[in-house]
Amino acid sequence: MTFSEQILYAISKPGKYGEMIKLKKGRSKLYVLVICLVLGIITFAVPVGALIASFGGFEKLFDKQLATLRYEDDQLKLDTKFSMKIEDATILINTDTASGKDETVKRDGMYLTVGSHRAVLLYTLSGKSYEYQSIALNTFLANGFNVSSLKNGIPFIYGYLVLMFVFTCAGFFVKYAICALFLVLCIKKYIEMREIKMSFGQMFMLCFYGESLGILISNCNAALGLLPQFIVSLVSVFISVRMIASAVEKLDGV
């Protein structure tokens, strides 16, 4: 069985799961890794890449919108306001105020506001703001900092994004491994009643294969925002349970 067939059967042919769970452990681990990488690409790499492409890269963004940024006399200065929305979060630079807050933060969402003296991480819910953290700019900025200094940090920005991509993929693994373990607990007794001999690892992969289609649908919708996510998540759970139940019904023994 080729790897492409393994992916195709996982999302479309639960009757093949009995054959697939007998593949070498390396193949199973590779499948889990690829699924997590695909989810990371769909939900993080593609949206972030599209955002960066929309403003032509960080260097162009800094030159065009932050050209007058400078830190002098122990305060940050920018001749115009800067605002960028990244999914549900907004980065706001407004040096007319000490903390960067303005009327924008009254809308619900996450914010990183940067003012003349402080940077604040906060979220707003129902018009009321709650601060996570507030940091004085003089703790990490020195007089003379300007847009050139900012551009020198572009490699670190990309490095941070790569690190975030890795953490995103790892988060998906933890999330869906826990889901697969829960599903194992649900089907374990039934498999034992049918006197089908399966190792715990095989049951885990059976459930992971079964949830593959559901998690791809759910996360594609989350990235595209086509339908209400709660409804899609419920449909995805139903699909996963149906795929696993169908696979178990077709097992004769492993």
Coordinates of N, CA and C in Angstrom, one line a residue:
M1 N 0.8 -1.2 0.0 CA 0.0 0.0 0.0 C 0.9 1.2 0.0
T2 N 0.7 2.1 -1.0 CA 1.4 3.4 -1.0 C 0.9 4.3 0.0
F3 N 1.8 5.4 0.3 CA 1.4 6.4 1.3 C 0.1 7.2 0.8
S4 N 0.1 7.5 -0.5 CA -1.1 8.2 -1.0 C -2.3 7.4 -0.9
E5 N -2.2 6.1 -1.0 CA -3.4 5.2 -0.9 C -3.8 5.2 0.6
Q6 N -2.8 5.2 1.5 CA -3.1 5.2 2.9 C -3.9 6.4 3.3
I7 N -3.6 7.6 2.7 CA -4.3 8.8 3.0 C -5.7 8.7 2.4
L8 N -5.8 8.3 1.1 CA -7.1 8.2 0.4 C -8.0 7.2 1.2
Y9 N -7.5 6.1 1.6 CA -8.4 5.1 2.3 C -8.8 5.6 3.6
A10 N -8.0 6.4 4.3 CA -8.3 6.9 5.6 C -9.5 7.8 5.6
I11 N -9.7 8.6 4.5 CA -10.8 9.5 4.4 C -12.0 9.0 3.7
S12 N -11.8 7.8 3.0 CA -12.9 7.4 2.2 C -13.3 5.9 2.3
K13 N -12.4 5.0 2.8 CA -12.7 3.6 2.8 C -12.4 3.0 4.2
P14 N -13.3 3.1 5.2 CA -13.1 2.5 6.5 C -12.9 1.0 6.5
G15 N -13.4 0.4 5.4 CA -13.2 -1.1 5.3 C -11.8 -1.5 5.1
K16 N -10.9 -0.5 4.8 CA -9.5 -0.8 4.6 C -8.7 -0.6 5.9
Y17 N -9.4 -0.1 6.9 CA -8.6 0.2 8.2 C -8.0 -1.0 8.8
G18 N -8.7 -2.2 8.6 CA -8.1 -3.4 9.2 C -6.8 -3.7 8.5
E19 N -6.6 -3.4 7.3 CA -5.4 -3.7 6.6 C -4.3 -2.6 6.9
M20 N -4.8 -1.4 7.1 CA -3.9 -0.3 7.4 C -3.3 -0.3 8.7
I21 N -4.0 -0.8 9.7 CA -3.5 -0.8 11.1 C -2.4 -1.9 11.3
K22 N -2.2 -2.7 10.2 CA -1.2 -3.8 10.3 C 0.1 -3.3 9.6
L23 N 0.1 -2.1 9.1 CA 1.3 -1.5 8.5 C 2.4 -1.3 9.5
K24 N 3.6 -1.1 9.1 CA 4.7 -0.9 10.1 C 4.5 0.4 10.9
K25 N 5.0 0.4 12.1 CA 4.8 1.5 13.0 C 5.3 2.8 12.3
G26 N 6.4 2.7 11.6 CA 6.9 3.9 10.9 C 6.0 4.5 10.0
R27 N 5.2 3.7 9.3 CA 4.2 4.2 8.4 C 3.1 4.9 9.1
S28 N 2.7 4.4 10.3 CA 1.6 5.0 11.1 C 2.1 6.3 11.6
K29 N 3.3 6.4 12.1 CA 3.9 7.6 12.7 C 4.0 8.7 11.6
L30 N 4.4 8.2 10.4 CA 4.5 9.2 9.3 C 3.1 9.7 8.9
Y31 N 2.1 8.9 8.9 CA 0.7 9.4 8.6 C 0.3 10.4 9.6
V32 N 0.5 10.2 10.9 CA 0.1 11.1 11.9 C 0.8 12.4 11.7
L33 N 2.1 12.3 11.5 CA 3.0 13.5 11.2 C 2.5 14.3 10.1
V34 N 2.2 13.7 8.9 CA 1.7 14.4 7.7 C 0.4 15.0 8.0
I35 N -0.5 14.4 8.6 CA -1.9 15.0 8.9 C -1.7 16.2 9.8
C36 N -0.8 16.2 10.8 CA -0.6 17.4 11.6 C 0.1 18.5 10.8
L37 N 1.0 18.2 9.9 CA 1.6 19.2 9.1 C 0.6 19.8 8.1
V38 N -0.3 19.0 7.5 CA -1.3 19.5 6.7 C -2.2 20.5 7.4
L39 N -2.6 20.1 8.6 CA -3.5 21.0 9.4 C -2.8 22.3 9.7
G40 N -1.5 22.2 10.0 CA -0.7 23.4 10.3 C -0.6 24.3 9.1
I41 N -0.4 23.7 7.9 CA -0.4 24.5 6.7 C -1.7 25.1 6.4
I42 N -2.8 24.4 6.6 CA -4.1 24.9 6.3 C -4.5 26.1 7.2
T43 N -4.3 25.9 8.5 CA -4.8 26.8 9.5 C -3.8 27.9 9.8
F44 N -2.5 27.7 9.6 CA -1.5 28.7 10.0 C -0.7 29.2 8.8
A45 N 0.0 28.3 8.1 CA 1.0 28.7 7.1 C 0.3 29.5 5.9
V46 N -0.8 28.9 5.4 CA -1.5 29.6 4.3 C -2.1 31.0 4.7
P47 N -2.8 31.1 5.8 CA -3.3 32.4 6.1 C -2.2 33.4 6.4
V48 N -1.1 33.0 7.1 CA 0.0 33.9 7.4 C 0.7 34.3 6.1
G49 N 0.9 33.3 5.2 CA 1.6 33.6 4.0 C 0.8 34.5 3.1
A50 N -0.6 34.3 3.1 CA -1.4 35.2 2.3 C -1.4 36.7 2.9
L51 N -1.3 36.8 4.2 CA -1.3 38.1 4.8 C 0.0 38.8 4.5
I52 N 1.2 38.1 4.6 CA 2.5 38.7 4.3 C 2.5 39.1 2.8
A53 N 1.9 38.2 1.9 CA 1.9 38.6 0.5 C 1.0 39.8 0.2
S54 N 0.0 40.0 1.0 CA -0.9 41.1 0.8 C -0.3 42.5 1.0
F55 N 0.8 42.5 1.9 CA 1.5 43.8 2.0 C 2.9 43.8 1.5
G56 N 3.2 42.7 0.7 CA 4.5 42.7 0.0 C 5.7 42.4 0.8
G57 N 5.5 41.8 2.0 CA 6.7 41.4 2.8 C 6.9 42.5 3.9
F58 N 7.6 42.1 5.0 CA 7.7 42.9 6.1 C 8.5 44.2 5.8
E59 N 9.6 44.0 5.0 CA 10.4 45.2 4.7 C 9.6 46.3 4.0
K60 N 8.7 45.9 3.0 CA 7.9 46.9 2.3 C 6.9 47.5 3.3
L61 N 6.3 46.6 4.2 CA 5.3 47.1 5.2 C 6.0 48.2 6.1
F62 N 7.2 47.9 6.6 CA 7.8 48.8 7.5 C 8.2 50.1 6.8
D63 N 8.7 50.0 5.5 CA 9.0 51.2 4.8 C 7.8 52.1 4.5
K64 N 6.7 51.4 4.2 CA 5.5 52.2 3.7 C 4.7 52.7 4.9
Q65 N 4.5 51.9 6.0 CA 3.6 52.4 7.0 C 4.3 52.7 8.3
L66 N 5.5 52.3 8.5 CA 6.2 52.6 9.8 C 7.5 53.4 9.6
A67 N 7.6 54.1 8.4 CA 8.9 54.8 8.1 C 9.3 55.8 9.2
T68 N 8.3 56.4 9.8 CA 8.6 57.5 10.8 C 8.7 57.0 12.2
L69 N 8.7 55.7 12.4 CA 8.7 55.1 13.7 C 10.1 55.3 14.3
R70 N 10.2 55.8 15.6 CA 11.4 56.0 16.3 C 11.2 56.1 17.8
Y71 N 12.2 55.7 18.5 CA 12.2 55.8 20.0 C 13.2 56.8 20.4
E72 N 12.8 57.9 20.9 CA 13.7 59.0 21.4 C 13.1 59.7 22.6
D73 N 14.0 60.2 23.4 CA 13.5 60.9 24.6 C 12.7 60.0 25.5
D74 N 13.0 58.7 25.4 CA 12.3 57.6 26.2 C 10.8 57.5 25.9
Q75 N 10.5 57.8 24.7 CA 9.1 57.5 24.2 C 9.1 57.2 22.7
L76 N 8.1 56.3 22.4 CA 8.0 55.9 21.0 C 7.1 56.9 20.2
K77 N 7.5 57.2 19.0 CA 6.8 58.2 18.2 C 6.6 57.6 16.8
L78 N 5.3 57.8 16.3 CA 4.9 57.4 14.9 C 4.0 58.5 14.5
D79 N 4.2 59.1 13.3 CA 3.5 60.2 12.8 C 2.0 59.9 12.5
T80 N 1.7 58.6 12.2 CA 0.4 58.2 11.9 C 0.1 56.9 12.7
K81 N -1.2 56.6 12.8 CA -1.6 55.4 13.5 C -1.4 54.2 12.6
F82 N -1.1 53.0 13.2 CA -0.9 51.8 12.4 C -1.8 50.7 13.0
S83 N -2.5 50.0 12.1 CA -3.4 48.9 12.6 C -3.3 47.8 11.6
M84 N -3.2 46.6 12.1 CA -3.2 45.4 11.3 C -4.0 44.3 12.0
K85 N -4.9 43.7 11.3 CA -5.8 42.6 11.8 C -5.2 41.3 11.4
I86 N -5.0 40.4 12.3 CA -4.5 39.0 12.0 C -5.5 38.1 12.6
E87 N -6.4 37.6 11.7 CA -7.6 36.7 12.2 C -8.3 37.5 13.3
D88 N -8.4 37.0 14.5 CA -9.2 37.6 15.5 C -8.4 38.6 16.4
A89 N -7.1 38.8 16.0 CA -6.3 39.7 16.8 C -5.9 41.0 16.0
T90 N -5.7 42.1 16.7 CA -5.4 43.3 16.0 C -4.1 43.9 16.7
I91 N -3.2 44.3 15.9 CA -2.0 45.0 16.3 C -2.2 46.5 16.1
L92 N -2.1 47.3 17.1 CA -2.4 48.7 17.0 C -1.3 49.5 17.6
I93 N -0.8 50.4 16.8 CA 0.3 51.4 17.3 C -0.3 52.8 17.2
N94 N -0.4 53.4 18.3 CA -1.0 54.8 18.4 C -0.2 55.5 19.5
T95 N 0.8 56.3 19.0 CA 1.6 57.0 20.0 C 1.1 58.3 20.5
D96 N -0.2 58.6 20.1 CA -0.9 59.7 20.7 C -1.3 59.5 22.2
T97 N -1.3 58.2 22.5 CA -1.6 57.8 23.9 C -0.5 57.0 24.5
A98 N -0.4 56.9 25.8 CA 0.7 56.2 26.5 C 0.7 54.7 26.2
S99 N -0.6 54.1 26.2 CA -0.7 52.7 26.0 C -1.2 52.2 24.6
G100 N -1.4 53.2 23.7 CA -1.9 52.9 22.4 C -3.3 52.6 22.2
K101 N -4.1 52.7 23.3 CA -5.5 52.4 23.2 C -6.3 53.5 22.6
D102 N -7.3 53.2 21.8 CA -8.2 54.2 21.2 C -9.6 53.6 21.1
E103 N -10.4 54.2 20.3 CA -11.8 53.7 20.1 C -11.8 52.3 19.5
T104 N -10.8 51.9 18.8 CA -10.7 50.6 18.1 C -10.9 49.5 19.1
V105 N -10.3 49.6 20.3 CA -10.3 48.4 21.2 C -11.7 48.2 21.9
K106 N -12.7 49.0 21.6 CA -14.0 48.8 22.1 C -14.7 47.6 21.4
R107 N -14.2 47.3 20.2 CA -14.8 46.2 19.4 C -14.2 44.9 20.0
D108 N -15.1 43.8 20.1 CA -14.6 42.6 20.6 C -13.5 42.0 19.9
G109 N -12.5 41.4 20.6 CA -11.4 40.7 20.0 C -10.1 40.8 20.8
M110 N -9.0 40.3 20.3 CA -7.7 40.3 21.0 C -7.0 41.5 20.4
Y111 N -6.2 42.2 21.3 CA -5.4 43.4 20.8 C -4.0 43.4 21.4
L112 N -3.1 43.8 20.6 CA -1.7 44.2 21.1 C -1.6 45.7 20.8
T113 N -1.7 46.5 21.8 CA -1.7 48.0 21.6 C -0.3 48.5 22.0
V114 N 0.3 49.4 21.2 CA 1.6 49.9 21.5 C 1.4 51.5 21.5
G115 N 1.7 52.1 22.6 CA 1.7 53.5 22.7 C 3.0 54.2 22.8
S116 N 3.0 55.4 23.3 CA 4.3 56.1 23.5 C 5.2 55.5 24.6
H117 N 4.6 54.9 25.6 CA 5.3 54.4 26.7 C 5.1 53.0 27.1
R118 N 4.0 52.4 26.6 CA 3.7 51.0 27.0 C 3.1 50.2 25.9
A119 N 3.3 48.9 26.0 CA 2.7 47.9 25.1 C 1.7 47.1 26.0
V120 N 0.5 46.9 25.5 CA -0.5 46.2 26.3 C -1.1 45.1 25.5
L121 N -1.2 43.9 26.1 CA -1.9 42.8 25.5 C -3.3 42.7 26.2
L122 N -4.4 42.7 25.4 CA -5.7 42.7 26.1 C -6.7 42.1 25.2
Y123 N -7.9 41.8 25.7 CA -9.0 41.4 24.9 C -10.2 42.1 25.3
T124 N -11.1 42.3 24.4 CA -12.4 43.1 24.7 C -13.6 42.1 24.4
L125 N -14.5 42.1 25.4 CA -15.7 41.3 25.3 C -16.9 42.1 25.7
S126 N -17.9 42.2 24.9 CA -19.1 43.0 25.1 C -18.7 44.4 25.5
G127 N -17.7 45.0 24.8 CA -17.4 46.4 25.0 C -16.5 46.6 26.2
K128 N -16.2 45.6 27.0 CA -15.3 45.8 28.2 C -14.0 45.2 28.0
S129 N -12.9 45.9 28.3 CA -11.5 45.4 28.0 C -10.9 44.8 29.3
Y130 N -10.1 43.7 29.0 CA -9.4 43.1 30.1 C -8.0 42.9 29.7
E131 N -7.1 43.4 30.6 CA -5.7 43.4 30.2 C -5.0 42.1 30.7
Y132 N -4.2 41.5 29.8 CA -3.4 40.3 30.1 C -2.1 40.8 30.7
Q133 N -1.4 41.7 30.0 CA -0.1 42.1 30.4 C 0.2 43.5 29.9
S134 N 0.9 44.3 30.6 CA 1.3 45.6 30.2 C 2.8 45.8 30.5
I135 N 3.5 46.2 29.5 CA 5.0 46.3 29.6 C 5.5 47.7 29.2
A136 N 6.4 48.2 30.0 CA 6.9 49.5 29.7 C 7.9 49.4 28.5
L137 N 7.8 50.3 27.6 CA 8.7 50.1 26.4 C 10.2 50.3 26.7
N138 N 10.5 51.1 27.8 CA 11.9 51.3 28.1 C 12.6 50.1 28.6
T139 N 11.8 49.0 28.9 CA 12.5 47.8 29.3 C 13.1 47.0 28.2
F140 N 12.7 47.3 26.9 CA 13.3 46.5 25.8 C 13.6 47.4 24.6
L141 N 13.4 48.7 24.7 CA 13.7 49.6 23.6 C 14.7 50.6 24.1
A142 N 15.7 51.0 23.3 CA 16.7 52.0 23.6 C 16.5 53.2 22.7
N143 N 16.9 54.4 23.2 CA 16.8 55.6 22.4 C 17.7 55.4 21.2
G144 N 17.1 55.8 20.0 CA 17.7 55.6 18.7 C 17.1 54.5 17.9
F145 N 16.2 53.7 18.6 CA 15.5 52.6 17.8 C 14.6 53.3 16.8
N146 N 14.7 52.7 15.5 CA 13.9 53.3 14.4 C 13.5 52.1 13.5
V147 N 13.0 52.5 12.3 CA 12.5 51.5 11.4 C 13.6 50.6 10.9
S148 N 14.8 51.2 10.8 CA 16.0 50.4 10.4 C 16.2 49.3 11.4
S149 N 16.1 49.6 12.6 CA 16.3 48.6 13.7 C 15.2 47.5 13.5
L150 N 14.0 48.0 13.2 CA 12.9 47.0 13.0 C 13.2 46.1 11.9
K151 N 13.7 46.6 10.8 CA 14.0 45.8 9.6 C 15.1 44.8 9.9
N152 N 16.0 45.2 10.8 CA 17.1 44.2 11.1 C 16.5 43.0 11.9
G153 N 15.3 43.2 12.4 CA 14.7 42.0 13.2 C 13.8 41.2 12.3
I154 N 13.7 41.4 11.0 CA 12.9 40.6 10.1 C 13.2 39.1 10.2
P155 N 14.5 38.7 10.1 CA 14.8 37.3 10.2 C 14.3 36.7 11.5
F156 N 14.3 37.4 12.6 CA 13.7 36.9 13.9 C 12.2 36.7 13.8
I157 N 11.6 37.6 13.0 CA 10.1 37.5 12.9 C 9.8 36.3 12.1
Y158 N 10.5 36.0 11.0 CA 10.3 34.8 10.3 C 10.6 33.5 11.1
G159 N 11.7 33.6 11.9 CA 12.0 32.5 12.8 C 10.9 32.2 13.8
Y160 N 10.4 33.3 14.3 CA 9.2 33.2 15.3 C 8.0 32.5 14.6
L161 N 7.8 32.9 13.3 CA 6.6 32.3 12.6 C 6.8 30.8 12.4
V162 N 8.1 30.5 12.0 CA 8.4 29.0 11.8 C 8.2 28.3 13.2
L163 N 8.6 28.9 14.3 CA 8.4 28.3 15.6 C 6.9 28.1 15.9
M164 N 6.2 29.1 15.6 CA 4.7 29.1 15.8 C 4.1 28.0 15.0
F165 N 4.6 27.8 13.7 CA 4.0 26.8 12.9 C 4.3 25.4 13.5
V166 N 5.5 25.2 14.1 CA 5.8 23.9 14.7 C 4.9 23.7 15.9
F167 N 4.7 24.8 16.7 CA 3.9 24.6 17.9 C 2.4 24.4 17.5
T168 N 2.0 25.0 16.4 CA 0.6 24.7 15.9 C 0.5 23.3 15.5
C169 N 1.4 22.7 14.8 CA 1.3 21.3 14.4 C 1.4 20.4 15.6
A170 N 2.2 20.7 16.6 CA 2.3 19.9 17.8 C 1.0 20.0 18.6
G171 N 0.4 21.2 18.6 CA -0.9 21.3 19.2 C -2.0 20.5 18.6
F172 N -2.0 20.4 17.3 CA -2.9 19.5 16.6 C -2.7 18.0 17.0
F173 N -1.4 17.7 17.1 CA -1.1 16.3 17.5 C -1.7 16.0 18.9
V174 N -1.4 16.9 19.8 CA -1.9 16.6 21.2 C -3.5 16.6 21.2
K175 N -4.1 17.5 20.5 CA -5.6 17.6 20.5 C -6.2 16.3 19.9
Y176 N -5.7 15.9 18.7 CA -6.4 14.8 18.1 C -5.9 13.4 18.6
A177 N -4.7 13.4 19.2 CA -4.3 12.2 19.9 C -5.2 11.9 21.1
I178 N -5.5 13.0 21.8 CA -6.4 12.8 23.0 C -7.8 12.4 22.5
C179 N -8.3 13.0 21.4 CA -9.6 12.6 20.8 C -9.5 11.1 20.4
A180 N -8.4 10.7 19.8 CA -8.3 9.3 19.4 C -8.3 8.3 20.6
L181 N -7.6 8.8 21.7 CA -7.6 8.0 22.9 C -9.0 7.8 23.5
F182 N -9.7 8.9 23.5 CA -11.1 8.9 24.0 C -11.9 7.9 23.2
L183 N -11.8 7.9 21.9 CA -12.5 7.0 21.0 C -12.1 5.6 21.2
V184 N -10.8 5.4 21.5 CA -10.3 4.0 21.8 C -11.1 3.5 23.1
L185 N -11.2 4.3 24.1 CA -12.0 3.9 25.3 C -13.4 3.5 25.0
C186 N -14.0 4.2 24.0 CA -15.4 4.0 23.6 C -15.6 2.7 22.9
I187 N -14.6 2.3 22.0 CA -14.7 1.1 21.2 C -14.0 -0.2 21.8
K188 N -13.2 0.0 22.8 CA -12.4 -1.1 23.3 C -13.2 -2.3 23.7
K189 N -14.3 -2.0 24.5 CA -15.1 -3.0 25.1 C -15.8 -3.8 23.9
Y190 N -16.3 -3.1 22.9 CA -17.0 -3.7 21.8 C -16.1 -4.6 21.0
I191 N -14.8 -4.1 20.8 CA -13.9 -5.0 20.1 C -13.6 -6.2 20.9
E192 N -13.4 -6.1 22.2 CA -13.2 -7.3 23.1 C -14.4 -8.3 23.0
M193 N -15.6 -7.7 23.0 CA -16.8 -8.6 22.9 C -16.8 -9.4 21.6
R194 N -16.3 -8.8 20.6 CA -16.3 -9.5 19.3 C -15.1 -10.4 19.2
E195 N -14.3 -10.4 20.2 CA -13.1 -11.3 20.3 C -12.1 -11.0 19.2
I196 N -12.0 -9.7 18.9 CA -11.0 -9.3 17.9 C -9.7 -8.9 18.6
K197 N -8.6 -9.5 18.3 CA -7.4 -9.2 19.0 C -6.7 -8.1 18.3
M198 N -6.6 -7.0 19.1 CA -5.9 -5.8 18.6 C -5.1 -5.2 19.7
S199 N -3.9 -4.7 19.3 CA -3.1 -4.0 20.3 C -3.6 -2.6 20.6
F200 N -3.2 -2.0 21.6 CA -3.7 -0.6 21.9 C -3.3 0.3 20.8
G201 N -2.0 0.1 20.3 CA -1.6 1.0 19.2 C -2.4 0.8 18.0
Q202 N -2.9 -0.4 17.7 CA -3.7 -0.6 16.5 C -5.1 0.1 16.7
M203 N -5.6 0.0 17.9 CA -6.9 0.6 18.1 C -6.7 2.2 18.0
F204 N -5.6 2.7 18.5 CA -5.3 4.1 18.4 C -5.3 4.5 16.9
M205 N -4.6 3.8 16.1 CA -4.5 4.2 14.7 C -5.9 4.0 14.0
L206 N -6.6 3.0 14.4 CA -8.0 2.8 13.8 C -8.8 4.1 14.1
C207 N -8.7 4.6 15.3 CA -9.5 5.8 15.6 C -8.9 7.0 15.0
F208 N -7.6 7.1 14.9 CA -7.0 8.3 14.2 C -7.3 8.3 12.8
Y209 N -7.3 7.2 12.1 CA -7.7 7.1 10.7 C -9.2 7.5 10.6
G210 N -10.0 7.1 11.5 CA -11.4 7.4 11.5 C -11.8 8.8 11.6
E211 N -11.0 9.6 12.4 CA -11.2 11.0 12.6 C -10.6 11.9 11.6
S212 N -9.8 11.3 10.7 CA -9.0 12.1 9.7 C -9.9 13.0 8.8
L213 N -11.0 12.4 8.2 CA -11.9 13.2 7.4 C -12.5 14.3 8.1
G214 N -13.0 14.0 9.3 CA -13.7 15.0 10.1 C -12.8 16.2 10.5
I215 N -11.6 15.9 10.9 CA -10.7 17.0 11.3 C -10.2 17.8 10.1
L216 N -10.1 17.2 9.0 CA -9.8 18.0 7.8 C -10.9 18.9 7.4
I217 N -12.1 18.4 7.4 CA -13.3 19.2 7.1 C -13.4 20.4 8.1
S218 N -13.3 20.0 9.4 CA -13.5 21.0 10.4 C -12.4 22.2 10.3
N219 N -11.2 21.8 10.1 CA -10.1 22.8 10.1 C -10.1 23.6 8.7
C220 N -10.5 23.0 7.7 CA -10.6 23.7 6.4 C -11.7 24.8 6.5
N221 N -12.8 24.4 7.2 CA -13.9 25.4 7.4 C -13.4 26.5 8.3
A222 N -12.6 26.1 9.4 CA -12.1 27.1 10.3 C -11.2 28.1 9.6
A223 N -10.4 27.6 8.6 CA -9.5 28.5 7.9 C -10.3 29.4 6.9
L224 N -11.3 28.8 6.3 CA -12.0 29.6 5.2 C -13.2 30.3 5.8
G225 N -13.8 29.9 6.9 CA -14.9 30.6 7.5 C -16.2 30.5 6.7
L226 N -16.4 29.3 6.1 CA -17.6 29.2 5.2 C -18.9 29.0 6.0
L227 N -18.8 28.2 7.1 CA -20.0 27.9 7.8 C -19.7 28.1 9.3
P228 N -20.8 28.2 10.2 CA -20.6 28.3 11.6 C -19.7 27.1 12.1
Q229 N -18.6 27.4 12.8 CA -17.7 26.4 13.2 C -18.3 25.3 14.1
F230 N -19.2 25.8 15.0 CA -19.8 24.9 16.0 C -20.6 23.8 15.2
I231 N -21.3 24.1 14.2 CA -22.1 23.2 13.4 C -21.2 22.2 12.7
V232 N -20.1 22.8 12.1 CA -19.2 21.9 11.3 C -18.5 21.0 12.3
S233 N -18.2 21.4 13.5 CA -17.5 20.5 14.4 C -18.4 19.4 14.8
L234 N -19.7 19.6 15.0 CA -20.6 18.6 15.4 C -20.7 17.6 14.2
V235 N -20.8 18.1 13.0 CA -20.9 17.2 11.8 C -19.6 16.4 11.7
S236 N -18.5 17.0 12.0 CA -17.2 16.3 12.0 C -17.1 15.1 13.0
V237 N -17.6 15.4 14.2 CA -17.7 14.3 15.2 C -18.5 13.2 14.7
F238 N -19.7 13.5 14.1 CA -20.6 12.5 13.6 C -19.9 11.6 12.5
I239 N -19.2 12.3 11.6 CA -18.5 11.6 10.6 C -17.4 10.7 11.1
S240 N -16.7 11.2 12.1 CA -15.6 10.4 12.7 C -16.2 9.1 13.4
V241 N -17.2 9.3 14.1 CA -17.8 8.1 14.8 C -18.4 7.1 13.8
R242 N -19.0 7.7 12.7 CA -19.5 6.8 11.7 C -18.4 6.0 11.0
M243 N -17.3 6.7 10.7 CA -16.2 6.0 10.0 C -15.6 4.9 10.9
I244 N -15.4 5.2 12.1 CA -14.9 4.2 13.1 C -15.8 3.0 13.3
A245 N -17.1 3.3 13.4 CA -18.1 2.3 13.6 C -18.1 1.3 12.4
S246 N -18.1 2.0 11.2 CA -18.1 1.2 10.0 C -16.8 0.3 9.9
A247 N -15.7 0.8 10.3 CA -14.5 0.1 10.2 C -14.5 -1.1 11.2
V248 N -15.0 -0.9 12.4 CA -15.1 -2.0 13.4 C -16.0 -3.1 12.9
E249 N -17.1 -2.7 12.3 CA -18.1 -3.7 11.8 C -17.5 -4.6 10.7
K250 N -16.5 -4.1 10.0 CA -15.9 -4.9 8.9 C -14.6 -5.6 9.4
L251 N -14.3 -5.5 10.6 CA -13.1 -6.3 11.1 C -13.4 -7.7 11.4
D252 N -12.6 -8.6 10.9 CA -12.8 -10.0 11.1 C -11.8 -10.5 12.2
G253 N -10.7 -9.8 12.3 CA -9.7 -10.2 13.2 C -8.4 -9.6 12.7
V254 N -7.4 -9.3 13.5 CA -6.2 -8.7 13.1 C -5.0 -9.6 13.4

